[in-house]
Coordinates of C-alpha atoms in Angstrom, one line a residue:
M48 CA 48.7 -42.9 70.4
G49 CA 47.6 -46.5 69.8
G50 CA 44.0 -45.4 69.8
L51 CA 44.7 -42.8 67.2
A52 CA 46.5 -45.3 65.0
L53 CA 43.6 -47.7 65.2
A54 CA 41.1 -45.0 64.4
N55 CA 43.2 -44.1 61.3
M56 CA 43.2 -47.8 60.2
T57 CA 39.4 -48.1 60.6
D58 CA 38.0 -44.7 59.6
P59 CA 36.0 -45.2 56.4
D60 CA 36.4 -41.7 55.1
R61 CA 40.2 -41.9 55.4
I62 CA 40.3 -45.3 53.8
W63 CA 38.0 -44.2 51.0
N64 CA 40.2 -41.2 50.2
E65 CA 43.3 -43.4 50.0
A66 CA 41.7 -46.2 48.0
S67 CA 40.1 -43.6 45.6
V68 CA 43.5 -42.1 44.8
K69 CA 44.9 -45.5 43.9
L70 CA 41.9 -46.6 42.0
R71 CA 41.8 -43.3 39.9
A72 CA 45.4 -43.9 38.9
E73 CA 44.6 -47.5 37.8
I74 CA 41.3 -47.0 35.9
G75 CA 41.9 -43.5 34.5
D76 CA 40.4 -40.1 35.2
G77 CA 37.4 -40.5 32.8
P78 CA 35.9 -43.7 34.2
F79 CA 36.7 -42.6 37.8
S80 CA 35.0 -39.2 37.4
S81 CA 31.9 -40.7 35.8
Y82 CA 31.3 -43.7 38.0
I83 CA 33.4 -43.6 41.2
A84 CA 33.7 -39.9 42.1
P85 CA 29.9 -39.2 42.4
S86 CA 29.6 -42.3 44.7
A87 CA 30.0 -42.3 48.5
V88 CA 30.6 -45.0 51.2
R89 CA 27.7 -45.5 53.7
V90 CA 26.9 -48.0 56.4
D91 CA 23.6 -49.8 56.8
G92 CA 21.8 -50.9 60.0
A93 CA 23.8 -54.1 60.2
G94 CA 27.1 -52.3 59.9
Q95 CA 27.7 -53.3 56.3
L96 CA 29.8 -50.8 54.3
I97 CA 28.1 -49.9 51.1
L98 CA 29.4 -47.9 48.1
V99 CA 26.3 -45.9 47.0
T100 CA 26.3 -44.9 43.3
P101 CA 24.0 -42.2 42.0
T102 CA 22.3 -44.5 39.4
G103 CA 21.6 -48.1 38.7
Y104 CA 23.7 -47.9 35.5
A105 CA 26.7 -46.7 37.6
R106 CA 26.1 -49.5 40.1
D107 CA 26.2 -52.1 37.3
W108 CA 29.4 -50.6 35.9
V109 CA 31.2 -50.6 39.2
R110 CA 30.2 -54.2 39.9
K111 CA 31.5 -55.3 36.5
N112 CA 34.7 -53.2 36.2
A113 CA 35.9 -51.9 39.6
L114 CA 34.4 -53.6 42.7
R115 CA 36.8 -56.5 42.9
R116 CA 39.9 -54.2 42.7
L117 CA 38.3 -51.6 45.0
N118 CA 37.8 -54.3 47.7
E119 CA 41.4 -55.4 47.3
L120 CA 42.5 -51.8 47.9
W121 CA 40.0 -51.4 50.8
L122 CA 41.1 -54.7 52.6
G123 CA 44.7 -53.6 52.4
L124 CA 43.9 -50.3 54.2
D125 CA 41.1 -51.3 56.6
G126 CA 42.2 -52.6 60.0
L127 CA 38.8 -54.3 60.5
S128 CA 39.1 -56.2 57.2
R129 CA 35.6 -55.2 56.0
R130 CA 34.3 -55.5 52.5
L131 CA 32.3 -53.1 50.3
E132 CA 29.0 -53.9 48.6
V133 CA 27.7 -51.6 45.9
R134 CA 24.1 -50.3 45.5
C135 CA 22.5 -47.4 43.8
R136 CA 21.0 -44.5 45.6
A137 CA 17.4 -45.6 44.9
E138 CA 18.1 -48.9 46.7
V139 CA 19.5 -47.6 49.9
G140 CA 17.3 -44.7 50.8
S141 CA 18.1 -43.8 54.4
V142 CA 21.6 -45.3 54.8
P143 CA 23.7 -42.7 56.7
P144 CA 27.3 -41.6 56.1
A145 CA 29.8 -44.3 57.1
S146 CA 31.5 -42.0 59.6
A147 CA 28.2 -40.7 61.1
V148 CA 26.4 -41.9 64.2
A149 CA 23.0 -42.8 63.0
V150 CA 20.0 -41.2 64.7
Q151 CA 16.4 -42.5 64.7
A152 CA 14.4 -41.2 61.7
L153 CA 10.8 -40.2 61.9
S154 CA 8.5 -43.2 61.8
A155 CA 6.4 -43.9 58.8
A156 CA 2.7 -44.7 59.1
P157 CA 1.8 -48.4 58.7
G158 CA 1.9 -49.3 55.1
E159 CA 3.5 -46.1 54.1
P160 CA 6.5 -46.5 51.7
S161 CA 9.7 -45.0 53.0
V162 CA 9.9 -42.3 50.4
A163 CA 10.6 -39.0 52.0
P164 CA 14.0 -38.7 53.7
T165 CA 13.3 -36.5 56.7
V166 CA 15.5 -34.9 59.2
A167 CA 14.9 -36.3 62.7
P168 CA 14.1 -33.8 65.4
V169 CA 17.1 -32.5 67.2
T170 CA 17.3 -33.6 70.8
D171 CA 20.7 -32.2 71.5
G172 CA 21.2 -28.7 70.2
A173 CA 25.0 -29.1 70.1
R174 CA 24.7 -32.0 67.7
A175 CA 24.2 -31.6 64.0
V176 CA 21.0 -33.0 62.6
R177 CA 21.3 -35.9 60.1
A178 CA 19.0 -37.1 57.4
A179 CA 18.9 -39.7 54.7
G180 CA 19.8 -38.1 51.4
L181 CA 21.6 -35.1 52.9
Q182 CA 25.4 -34.7 53.2
E183 CA 26.7 -33.6 56.5
R184 CA 29.4 -31.4 55.2
L185 CA 27.1 -29.4 52.9
T186 CA 26.1 -26.6 55.3
F187 CA 26.2 -22.8 55.1
D188 CA 29.4 -22.8 57.1
S189 CA 31.2 -24.8 54.4
F190 CA 29.8 -22.8 51.5
V191 CA 32.3 -20.4 50.0
E192 CA 30.7 -17.1 48.8
G193 CA 31.8 -15.4 45.6
Q194 CA 30.6 -12.9 43.0
G195 CA 28.6 -15.6 41.1
N196 CA 26.7 -17.1 44.0
A197 CA 26.2 -14.2 46.5
F198 CA 22.6 -13.6 45.5
A199 CA 21.7 -17.3 45.6
L200 CA 23.3 -17.7 49.0
A201 CA 21.4 -14.7 50.4
I202 CA 18.1 -16.2 49.2
A203 CA 19.0 -19.6 50.5
K204 CA 19.7 -18.2 54.0
Q205 CA 16.4 -16.3 53.9
T206 CA 14.5 -19.4 52.9
A207 CA 16.1 -21.5 55.6
S208 CA 15.2 -18.9 58.2
W209 CA 11.4 -19.5 57.5
A210 CA 11.2 -15.7 57.0
D211 CA 7.9 -14.1 56.0
G212 CA 7.5 -12.7 52.5
H213 CA 9.0 -15.9 51.1
F214 CA 8.8 -16.4 47.3
N215 CA 7.4 -19.8 46.4
P216 CA 8.9 -21.8 44.9
I217 CA 12.5 -20.9 45.0
F218 CA 14.3 -22.2 42.0
F219 CA 18.1 -22.4 41.9
C220 CA 19.6 -22.9 38.4
G221 CA 23.1 -23.1 36.9
P222 CA 25.7 -25.5 35.5
Y223 CA 26.5 -28.8 37.0
G224 CA 28.9 -28.8 39.9
Y225 CA 28.7 -25.1 41.1
G226 CA 26.8 -25.4 44.4
K227 CA 23.1 -25.9 43.8
T228 CA 23.0 -29.2 45.7
H229 CA 25.2 -27.6 48.4
L230 CA 22.6 -24.8 48.9
L231 CA 19.7 -27.2 49.1
N232 CA 21.5 -29.3 51.7
A233 CA 22.4 -26.2 53.7
I234 CA 18.8 -25.0 53.6
A235 CA 17.5 -28.3 54.9
W236 CA 20.0 -28.5 57.7
E237 CA 19.4 -24.9 58.9
A238 CA 15.6 -25.0 58.4
Q239 CA 15.4 -28.1 60.6
R240 CA 17.8 -26.7 63.2
L241 CA 15.5 -23.6 63.5
R242 CA 12.3 -25.6 63.6
P243 CA 13.0 -29.1 65.0
D244 CA 9.3 -30.0 64.9
A245 CA 8.9 -29.2 61.2
K246 CA 8.9 -31.9 58.5
V247 CA 11.7 -31.1 56.0
V248 CA 11.9 -33.4 53.0
Y249 CA 14.9 -33.5 50.6
L250 CA 14.7 -35.6 47.5
T251 CA 16.6 -35.9 44.3
A252 CA 14.4 -35.9 41.2
E253 CA 15.7 -39.4 40.5
R254 CA 14.5 -40.7 43.9
F255 CA 11.2 -38.9 43.4
L256 CA 10.8 -40.7 40.1
S257 CA 11.9 -44.2 41.3
T258 CA 9.8 -44.0 44.5
F259 CA 6.7 -42.8 42.7
V260 CA 7.0 -45.7 40.1
K261 CA 7.4 -48.2 43.0
A262 CA 4.4 -46.7 44.8
M263 CA 2.3 -47.2 41.6
Q264 CA 3.5 -50.8 41.4
D265 CA 2.7 -51.5 45.0
R266 CA -0.6 -49.7 44.8
S267 CA 0.5 -47.3 47.5
T268 CA 0.3 -44.0 45.7
A269 CA -2.0 -42.5 48.4
A270 CA 0.7 -43.0 51.0
F271 CA 3.3 -41.6 48.7
K272 CA 1.2 -38.4 48.1
E273 CA 0.6 -38.0 51.8
S274 CA 4.3 -38.4 52.7
L275 CA 5.2 -35.4 50.4
R276 CA 2.1 -33.2 50.9
S277 CA 2.5 -33.3 54.7
A278 CA 5.9 -31.7 54.4
D279 CA 6.4 -28.2 55.7
M280 CA 9.3 -27.7 53.3
L281 CA 10.0 -29.8 50.2
L282 CA 13.5 -29.6 48.5
L283 CA 13.8 -31.3 45.1
D284 CA 17.2 -31.5 43.4
D285 CA 17.9 -31.8 39.7
V286 CA 14.3 -31.4 38.7
Q287 CA 15.3 -31.5 35.0
F288 CA 15.3 -35.3 35.2
V289 CA 11.5 -35.5 35.5
G290 CA 11.3 -34.2 31.9
G291 CA 9.7 -36.5 29.4
K292 CA 7.9 -38.6 32.0
A293 CA 4.2 -37.6 31.8
S294 CA 2.8 -39.4 34.9
T295 CA 5.7 -38.2 37.1
Q296 CA 5.3 -34.6 35.9
E297 CA 1.6 -34.7 36.6
E298 CA 2.2 -36.0 40.1
L299 CA 4.9 -33.3 40.8
L300 CA 2.6 -30.6 39.5
S301 CA -0.2 -31.8 41.8
T302 CA 2.3 -32.0 44.8
L303 CA 3.6 -28.4 44.1
T304 CA 0.1 -27.1 43.8
A305 CA -1.1 -28.7 47.0
L306 CA 1.9 -27.4 49.0
I307 CA 1.7 -23.9 47.7
E308 CA -2.1 -23.7 48.5
D309 CA -1.3 -24.8 52.0
G310 CA 1.4 -22.2 52.4
K311 CA 4.3 -24.7 52.6
R312 CA 7.8 -23.9 51.3
I313 CA 9.2 -25.4 48.1
V314 CA 12.9 -25.2 46.9
L315 CA 14.0 -26.7 43.6
S316 CA 17.1 -26.9 41.5
A317 CA 18.0 -27.6 37.8
D318 CA 20.7 -27.1 35.3
R319 CA 18.7 -24.4 33.5
P320 CA 16.1 -21.8 34.3
P321 CA 12.5 -23.1 34.4
M322 CA 11.4 -21.8 31.0
A323 CA 14.4 -23.4 29.4
L324 CA 13.4 -26.9 30.5
T325 CA 11.8 -27.6 27.1
E326 CA 11.3 -31.3 27.9
V327 CA 9.1 -30.4 30.9
E328 CA 5.4 -30.0 30.3
P329 CA 4.3 -26.3 29.9
R330 CA 2.0 -26.2 32.9
L331 CA 4.7 -27.6 35.2
R332 CA 7.2 -25.2 33.7
S333 CA 4.9 -22.3 34.5
H334 CA 4.6 -23.4 38.2
L335 CA 8.4 -23.8 38.5
A336 CA 8.8 -20.2 37.2
A337 CA 6.1 -18.7 39.3
G338 CA 8.3 -17.9 42.3
L339 CA 11.9 -16.6 42.3
T340 CA 14.6 -17.9 40.0
C341 CA 18.1 -17.6 41.4
P342 CA 21.1 -18.3 39.1
V343 CA 24.2 -19.9 40.5
E344 CA 26.9 -18.7 38.2
P345 CA 30.2 -20.5 37.3
A346 CA 32.9 -19.7 39.8
D347 CA 35.6 -17.2 38.9
R348 CA 39.3 -17.9 39.6
A349 CA 39.3 -16.1 43.0
L350 CA 36.3 -18.1 44.2
K351 CA 37.9 -21.4 43.1
I352 CA 41.1 -20.6 45.0
A353 CA 39.0 -19.8 48.1
V354 CA 37.1 -23.1 47.6
A355 CA 40.4 -25.1 47.4
Q356 CA 41.8 -23.4 50.5
N357 CA 38.6 -24.0 52.4
R358 CA 38.6 -27.7 51.5
L359 CA 42.2 -28.0 52.6
N360 CA 41.4 -26.2 55.9
A361 CA 38.7 -28.8 56.5
F362 CA 41.1 -31.6 55.9
A363 CA 43.6 -30.0 58.3
K364 CA 41.0 -30.0 61.0
M365 CA 40.4 -33.7 60.4
G366 CA 44.2 -34.3 60.7
L367 CA 44.5 -35.5 57.1
V368 CA 47.0 -32.8 56.1
Q369 CA 49.4 -30.6 58.0
G370 CA 50.4 -27.0 57.2
E371 CA 49.0 -24.9 54.4
A372 CA 49.6 -25.1 50.6
S373 CA 51.4 -22.2 49.0
R374 CA 49.5 -19.7 46.9
E375 CA 51.4 -21.0 43.8
V376 CA 50.3 -24.6 44.4
L377 CA 46.6 -23.6 44.9
E378 CA 46.7 -21.5 41.7
Q379 CA 48.2 -24.4 39.7
V380 CA 45.5 -26.8 40.9
V381 CA 42.8 -24.3 40.1
D382 CA 44.2 -23.3 36.7
R383 CA 44.6 -26.9 35.6
T384 CA 41.1 -27.8 36.7
P385 CA 39.0 -25.5 34.5
G386 CA 35.7 -27.5 35.0
S387 CA 33.2 -27.3 37.8
V388 CA 33.9 -26.6 41.5
R389 CA 33.0 -30.3 42.1
E390 CA 35.9 -31.4 39.8
L391 CA 38.1 -28.9 41.6
E392 CA 37.2 -30.5 45.0
G393 CA 38.1 -33.9 43.5
A394 CA 41.6 -32.6 42.6
V395 CA 42.0 -31.1 46.1
N396 CA 40.9 -34.4 47.7
T397 CA 43.6 -36.1 45.6
L398 CA 46.2 -33.5 46.6
A399 CA 45.4 -33.9 50.3
A400 CA 45.5 -37.7 50.2
A401 CA 48.8 -37.7 48.3
A402 CA 50.5 -34.9 50.3
G403 CA 49.5 -35.4 53.9
A404 CA 52.1 -34.0 56.2
R405 CA 54.1 -32.7 53.3
L406 CA 51.5 -30.2 52.1
A407 CA 53.3 -27.1 53.3
S408 CA 56.6 -28.0 51.6
L409 CA 55.1 -28.9 48.2
G410 CA 56.3 -26.9 45.2
V411 CA 54.4 -26.6 41.9
D412 CA 56.5 -29.2 40.1
E413 CA 56.1 -31.8 42.8
T414 CA 52.3 -31.0 43.0
L415 CA 51.9 -31.8 39.3
T416 CA 53.9 -35.0 39.7
L417 CA 51.8 -36.1 42.7
L418 CA 48.5 -35.4 41.0
G419 CA 49.5 -36.6 37.5
S420 CA 46.4 -37.3 35.3
A421 CA 44.1 -36.1 38.1
L422 CA 44.8 -32.6 36.8
R423 CA 43.7 -31.7 33.3
G424 CA 46.6 -30.4 31.2
G425 CA 49.1 -32.3 33.5
P426 CA 52.7 -33.0 32.6
E427 CA 51.8 -36.0 30.5
R428 CA 49.9 -33.8 28.1
R429 CA 51.7 -30.5 27.5
I430 CA 49.7 -27.9 25.6
T431 CA 51.8 -25.2 23.9
V432 CA 51.2 -21.6 23.2
D433 CA 51.5 -22.2 19.5
E434 CA 48.9 -25.0 19.7
I435 CA 46.5 -22.7 21.5
Q436 CA 47.0 -19.9 19.0
K437 CA 46.3 -22.2 16.1
T438 CA 43.3 -23.8 17.7
V439 CA 41.8 -20.4 18.6
A440 CA 42.4 -19.0 15.1
E441 CA 40.8 -22.0 13.5
H442 CA 37.8 -21.8 15.8
F443 CA 37.2 -18.2 15.0
N444 CA 37.9 -18.6 11.3
M445 CA 40.9 -16.3 11.3
K446 CA 44.7 -16.4 10.8
Q447 CA 47.1 -17.1 13.6
A448 CA 49.0 -14.0 12.5
D449 CA 45.9 -11.9 13.4
L450 CA 46.3 -12.9 17.0
L451 CA 49.9 -11.5 17.0
S452 CA 49.0 -8.4 15.0
E453 CA 48.3 -4.9 16.2
R454 CA 44.7 -5.0 15.1
R455 CA 42.3 -4.0 17.9
T456 CA 38.9 -4.6 16.4
R457 CA 36.6 -6.7 18.6
A458 CA 36.6 -9.5 16.0
V459 CA 40.3 -9.9 16.7
A460 CA 40.8 -8.5 20.2
R461 CA 38.3 -10.9 21.9
P462 CA 39.7 -14.1 20.4
R463 CA 43.2 -12.8 21.3
Q464 CA 42.1 -12.4 24.9
I465 CA 40.5 -15.9 24.9
A466 CA 43.8 -17.3 23.6
M467 CA 45.7 -15.5 26.3
Y468 CA 43.3 -16.8 28.9
L469 CA 43.7 -20.4 27.6
C470 CA 47.5 -20.0 27.7
K471 CA 47.3 -19.1 31.4
Q472 CA 45.0 -22.0 32.1
H473 CA 46.8 -24.7 30.2
T474 CA 50.5 -23.8 30.2
T475 CA 53.0 -22.8 32.9
R476 CA 54.0 -19.7 31.0
S477 CA 54.2 -16.4 32.9
Y478 CA 52.3 -13.3 31.9
P479 CA 55.5 -11.7 30.4
D480 CA 56.3 -14.9 28.5
I481 CA 52.8 -15.1 27.1
G482 CA 53.0 -11.4 26.1
R483 CA 56.2 -12.0 24.1
R484 CA 54.5 -14.9 22.3
F485 CA 51.6 -12.6 21.3
G486 CA 53.6 -10.1 19.2
G487 CA 55.8 -8.7 22.1
R488 CA 52.9 -7.4 24.2
D489 CA 53.4 -6.1 27.7
H490 CA 52.5 -8.5 30.6
T491 CA 49.8 -6.0 31.8
T492 CA 48.0 -6.5 28.5
V493 CA 48.0 -10.2 29.0
L494 CA 46.8 -9.8 32.6
H495 CA 44.0 -7.5 31.4
G496 CA 42.9 -10.0 28.8
V497 CA 42.8 -12.9 31.2
R498 CA 40.8 -11.0 33.7
K499 CA 38.4 -9.8 31.1
I500 CA 37.6 -13.3 30.0
E501 CA 37.2 -14.4 33.6
E502 CA 34.8 -11.5 34.1
L503 CA 32.8 -12.2 30.9
M504 CA 32.4 -15.9 31.1
P505 CA 29.7 -15.9 33.8
Q506 CA 27.9 -13.1 32.0
D507 CA 28.2 -14.0 28.3
D508 CA 27.0 -17.5 27.3
Q509 CA 28.6 -17.4 23.9
I510 CA 32.1 -16.7 25.4
A511 CA 31.6 -19.4 27.9
R512 CA 30.6 -21.9 25.1
D513 CA 33.6 -20.8 23.0
V514 CA 36.0 -21.4 25.9
E515 CA 34.5 -24.7 26.7
A516 CA 34.7 -25.9 23.1
L517 CA 38.3 -24.7 22.8
T518 CA 39.2 -26.5 26.0
R519 CA 37.8 -29.7 24.7
K520 CA 39.7 -29.4 21.5
L521 CA 43.0 -28.7 23.3
R522 CA 42.5 -31.7 25.5
G523 CA 42.2 -33.8 22.4

């Protein structure tokens, strides 16, 4: 029992979860989501704990505004009295997760810059491979399949299996926070597991850019080129960030061309399809679009609920929570987190840290109280049905009375369905109650309208943009 207590007092992941909940409440959801949530705690070779931010700008913001308080919270929770340093991702390179046992990486040639995070060969088949830049939890086993990502998942598994007939390159595209990075990580883990002797390289576009610039400054571009072009599989995440940088685009184009000519595998991701990356040079766009483009669509409500449940199941296995959350609690967390799956996971993380052993007994009201401002549309900012109706009517240049009328033309029916959908997302009203507020309609009419909008949002960009714009207006 004493050993378990000591482990809980010194486990960096657990400490980070608890400290994050407190810090979010103190600095607010906006700054936390922008600068703290995308960061992660790692440990360097000397055992120093490091908060790794995605960019140098985020690092500087954390140092100035949050690091002192974060260390106060950390020291109050850590049985070993360790302190955190903060660095950006480009500075740390191969620093492994704080809770992981580091394994020896592949050695670089003399004089070669350490630019290509590569998964080390697996010497123990029962042990998961680890690599700089990859996240251990982002595997195929932890990926939740749904209607919007089933095709992309199937292609990802085919790619990871090194199957013949492979399209090259594979290009995953879709909005921020819906699983593209997860798929690239999962491909890297599985590809290396199946071929331990292969060189699998995963890079973010930001790291590709910063390392290439450093190689030019150090006059070591030849080693940089070789480190990438010797890869058997190259995975490049968030490729849209190379746009507007001529020399980097030229180098990426040369790298892709060389790898394709040698029959090597290439996997990329971006927030838009290749030909929509207007800031990218046309020749590079053409190469990006030459293989197979796989959209990763926004998650529907059913998939989000499954993601939330899967995340809580993972916490239960780690001993962070006990029991299962009720369906009503999961629905409230999902409905009040209408953004990306990544934002939903942040809300679930907060719920797990706040609830712990009380998870199974939580009701909806207590859940909202525990989470507070971590959930959009929480109790501190109540959005009313009347407010939604007025906002929707103004957005579509119509009268509020039209939404309550019997008119069934598409120009009225679709905005009415969007308004019903937003009522279900941002209020605690039941379907029958919403129906009464829309001219005395039956609850089945409301249910049909909500499901219709959920169905159309991944398919119709205009409806998705309308819902997003209205959501921003309602949040003030």
